[in-house]
């Protein structure tokens, strides 16, 4: 039986930079998180995942770590962090650190040493190769941030690998000394009393030692098949588990890009002693035409259901554990993407919450989802701060896409959409800062935490209720999943079964009224409505679902 606290619990992701600023510099900070702990406790979440706040030149908002042992001054001090940890724990909230060990910042002292030449003891902490015969990069792998994944170091004439931003060199995990330094560093955080790690792009750490060229035939043939779920990754994670996770009782979630259910079962089946759970991103690619992210497209509900169902069924069959989410700091908001962020904004936010929270796995909420925040809706490239988005824009223009179309693509796809500051109240900048926010939306939006808290029917309380339900009823962690209608482009319905109980969840992903009926095998049972976004209190077997209506039924 799945009965761990984190299998019944919910994680709240904080993007500190955009959460709450207490000193008026326009950047959210640790003291801001401390001030909002009561708010988070009221929501009822179990665990706070904090995206990186370590010392960093911030070329990728902290995912480029220059010092793993210190807090970046723009977020506060280690004393602030210790206070956060203590005050969170007092409220029953656990803390999960974001840990990036696929790469460091180029400013990390290991890399600064490595740059001194091939004889330096730190040289081998990174991945260096001689140029190809034509003097160009050693192979044709592409960076996730556009262009080649290799950068020439003129002094030595060798290239270093950066699968991400050019200022983020990849670490060489084949080096046992590097492994040991990383495990010790993680243990240092374990000693401090943190409760878990979210492991950044962790399934990329083991590269194919031959570094072969890829075909570049499709958008996916960019080299990833040679480093995703690579040859030694399970070994490294098992070691990490033995040295750190198990020792400190940490809950862990791995960010797994371009992975498979088979691999994620290995990562998360407890018998293998690797991780607690895994994020996959296949459902985030249902609007990538031909696998291309930077293109405009609308998703099909049948694709979304197919992908989600595959992961529900396969992970359960293999004893793995999913991390469930609709968005995070790397994705646009889910509202416009999968439902509606205008006329049916409130209903859509609740619909997405109800659909996700009925599934098997650990549920994640990204800051602002609980008040139905929308995309940034930037209209000019100068408003974007994110390197990935800016690079993508430049490449779209170079490929002949018009500026207007490129901006439209960014408006749909840019991760910066989810990074605009939290909307706390009606004061200037929504109470996020008394200064100028580091990133500002141009649209006025009066949906705020204050208003959500004051309205007992708000989306905030839908989440609060769903979080409590998952803790209360064992069926959420244990029920067998069955998709009901695979064909409909409008209705998303599924059942979960466990012992003598069932959950039935249905959502209408359209603006039209839709006829729906309780599946025949459940019609004669006792039916309780666990969640409804239209305030339904009773139910006939035949229902006319309203626009974006969702229901969660409990049958016995
Ligand atoms: C992960 C992070 C993302 C970052 C990348 C490189 O995908 O979530 O924000 O840019 O890794 O560290
Ligand atoms: Ca600040």
Coordinates of C-alpha atoms in Angstrom, one line a residue, residues 316-514:
X316 CA 1.6 1.9 -11.4
X317 CA 2.3 -1.5 -13.0
X318 CA 6.1 -1.1 -12.4
X319 CA 5.8 0.2 -8.9
X320 CA 7.1 3.7 -9.9
X321 CA 5.7 7.0 -8.6
X322 CA 4.7 10.1 -10.7
X323 CA 5.1 13.7 -9.8
X324 CA 1.9 15.4 -11.1
X325 CA 1.9 18.9 -12.4
X326 CA 0.3 21.3 -14.9
X327 CA 3.0 24.0 -14.9
X328 CA 6.2 25.1 -13.3
X329 CA 8.8 27.9 -13.8
X330 CA 9.8 26.4 -17.1
X331 CA 6.3 26.3 -18.7
X332 CA 3.6 28.7 -19.6
X333 CA 0.6 28.8 -17.3
X334 CA -1.8 25.9 -17.9
X335 CA -5.0 28.0 -18.1
X336 CA -4.8 29.4 -21.6
X337 CA -2.8 26.4 -22.8
X338 CA -5.3 23.7 -21.8
X339 CA -8.5 25.5 -20.9
X340 CA -9.6 29.2 -20.8
X341 CA -8.1 32.2 -19.0
X342 CA -10.7 34.8 -19.9
X343 CA -14.5 34.2 -19.5
X344 CA -14.1 30.8 -17.8
X345 CA -10.9 31.5 -15.9
X346 CA -12.2 30.5 -12.4
X347 CA -13.9 27.4 -13.7
X348 CA -10.9 26.4 -15.8
X349 CA -8.5 26.8 -12.9
X350 CA -10.7 24.5 -10.7
X351 CA -11.2 22.1 -13.6
X352 CA -7.5 21.6 -14.0
X353 CA -7.0 21.2 -10.3
X354 CA -9.7 18.6 -10.0
X355 CA -8.5 16.6 -13.0
X356 CA -4.9 16.6 -11.7
X357 CA -5.7 15.9 -8.0
X358 CA -7.7 12.7 -8.9
X359 CA -4.6 11.1 -10.4
X360 CA -2.1 8.8 -8.8
X361 CA 1.2 10.4 -7.9
X362 CA 2.3 13.3 -5.7
X363 CA 0.5 16.6 -6.6
X364 CA 2.5 19.8 -7.2
X365 CA 1.1 23.4 -7.2
X366 CA 3.2 26.1 -8.8
X367 CA 3.0 29.5 -7.1
X368 CA 0.1 31.5 -8.4
X369 CA -1.9 28.5 -9.6
X370 CA -3.9 28.7 -6.4
X371 CA -5.2 32.1 -7.5
X372 CA -5.5 31.3 -11.2
X373 CA -2.7 33.6 -12.4
X374 CA -2.4 33.9 -16.2
X375 CA 0.4 34.3 -18.7
X376 CA 2.5 37.4 -18.8
X377 CA 1.2 38.5 -22.2
X378 CA 4.3 40.4 -23.1
X379 CA 4.1 42.4 -26.4
X380 CA 7.8 43.3 -26.9
X381 CA 11.0 41.3 -26.8
X382 CA 12.6 43.8 -24.5
X383 CA 10.2 42.7 -21.8
X384 CA 11.7 39.2 -21.7
X385 CA 14.6 38.6 -19.4
X386 CA 15.0 34.8 -19.8
X387 CA 18.0 33.7 -21.9
X388 CA 16.2 30.7 -23.3
X389 CA 13.3 32.9 -24.6
X390 CA 15.6 35.6 -26.0
X391 CA 17.8 33.0 -27.8
X392 CA 14.7 31.3 -29.2
X393 CA 13.4 34.6 -30.5
X394 CA 16.7 35.4 -32.3
X395 CA 16.8 31.9 -33.9
X396 CA 13.2 32.3 -35.1
X397 CA 14.0 35.6 -36.8
X398 CA 17.2 34.0 -38.3
X399 CA 14.9 31.3 -39.7
X400 CA 12.8 33.8 -41.4
X401 CA 9.9 34.0 -39.0
X402 CA 8.4 37.5 -38.8
X403 CA 8.9 39.5 -35.6
X404 CA 5.1 39.5 -35.0
X405 CA 4.9 35.7 -35.4
X406 CA 8.0 35.1 -33.2
X407 CA 6.4 37.2 -30.4
X408 CA 3.2 35.3 -30.7
X409 CA 5.1 32.0 -30.3
X410 CA 6.9 33.4 -27.2
X411 CA 3.6 34.5 -25.8
X412 CA 2.4 30.9 -26.1
X413 CA 5.5 29.0 -25.2
X414 CA 7.9 31.1 -23.2
X415 CA 8.6 29.9 -19.6
X416 CA 8.8 33.5 -18.6
X417 CA 5.0 33.5 -18.6
X418 CA 5.0 31.8 -15.3
X419 CA 7.7 34.0 -13.8
X420 CA 5.9 37.3 -13.4
X421 CA 5.6 38.2 -9.7
X422 CA 2.9 36.8 -7.4
X423 CA -0.2 39.0 -7.1
X424 CA -0.8 39.5 -3.4
X425 CA -3.1 42.5 -3.1
X426 CA -4.4 45.7 -4.8
X427 CA -1.5 47.9 -3.9
X428 CA 1.0 48.9 -6.7
X429 CA 2.7 45.8 -8.3
X430 CA 0.2 43.7 -6.5
X431 CA 2.0 44.1 -3.3
X432 CA 4.9 42.1 -4.5
X433 CA 7.5 44.8 -4.0
X434 CA 7.6 48.4 -2.9
X435 CA 10.2 49.1 -5.6
X436 CA 10.3 48.1 -9.3
X437 CA 9.7 44.4 -9.9
X438 CA 12.6 42.6 -11.8
X439 CA 10.0 41.4 -14.3
X440 CA 6.7 43.1 -14.8
X441 CA 3.6 42.1 -16.7
X442 CA 2.1 44.9 -18.8
X443 CA -1.5 43.8 -18.3
X444 CA -3.5 44.9 -15.3
X445 CA -5.0 42.0 -13.5
X446 CA -7.0 42.2 -10.3
X447 CA -6.9 38.6 -9.3
X448 CA -5.0 38.5 -6.0
X449 CA -4.4 36.4 -2.9
X450 CA -6.3 38.9 -0.8
X451 CA -9.4 38.5 -3.0
X452 CA -9.1 34.7 -3.2
X453 CA -8.8 34.4 0.6
X454 CA -11.9 36.6 1.1
X455 CA -14.1 34.5 -1.2
X456 CA -15.0 31.1 0.2
X457 CA -15.8 29.9 -3.4
X458 CA -12.4 30.8 -4.7
X459 CA -9.9 28.5 -6.4
X460 CA -7.7 28.8 -3.4
X461 CA -10.2 26.9 -1.3
X462 CA -10.7 24.3 -4.1
X463 CA -7.0 23.5 -3.7
X464 CA -7.2 23.5 0.1
X465 CA -10.1 21.1 -0.1
X466 CA -8.4 18.8 -2.7
X467 CA -5.2 18.7 -0.6
X468 CA -7.1 17.6 2.4
X469 CA -9.0 15.0 0.5
X470 CA -5.9 13.3 -0.8
X471 CA -4.6 13.0 2.8
X472 CA -7.9 11.6 4.1
X473 CA -8.8 9.0 1.5
X474 CA -6.3 6.2 0.7
X475 CA -7.9 5.7 -2.7
X476 CA -6.0 8.7 -4.1
X477 CA -2.6 7.1 -3.6
X478 CA -3.8 3.5 -4.2
X479 CA -6.7 3.3 -6.7
X480 CA -6.2 1.6 -10.0
X481 CA -6.6 4.0 -12.9
X482 CA -8.9 3.6 -15.9
X483 CA -9.5 6.1 -18.6
X484 CA -13.2 6.1 -19.4
X485 CA -13.5 7.9 -22.8
X486 CA -10.3 7.9 -24.9
X487 CA -12.0 9.4 -28.0
X488 CA -13.6 12.6 -26.9
X489 CA -11.9 15.8 -27.7
X490 CA -14.0 17.6 -25.1
X491 CA -14.6 15.2 -22.1
X492 CA -11.8 14.0 -19.9
X493 CA -13.2 11.3 -17.6
X494 CA -11.5 8.6 -15.6
X495 CA -12.1 6.2 -12.7
X496 CA -9.9 5.0 -9.8
X497 CA -10.8 1.8 -8.0
X498 CA -9.7 0.5 -4.7
X499 CA -11.2 -2.1 -2.5
X500 CA -14.9 -1.4 -2.6
X501 CA -14.6 2.2 -3.5
X502 CA -14.3 4.2 -6.7
X503 CA -13.5 7.8 -7.7
X504 CA -14.9 9.1 -10.9
X505 CA -13.5 12.4 -12.2
X506 CA -14.9 14.2 -15.2
X507 CA -14.1 17.5 -16.9
X508 CA -15.6 19.3 -19.8
X509 CA -12.8 21.0 -21.7
X510 CA -15.0 23.2 -23.8
X511 CA -17.3 26.2 -23.7
X512 CA -20.3 24.1 -24.8
X513 CA -22.7 22.3 -22.5
X514 CA -22.0 18.6 -22.8

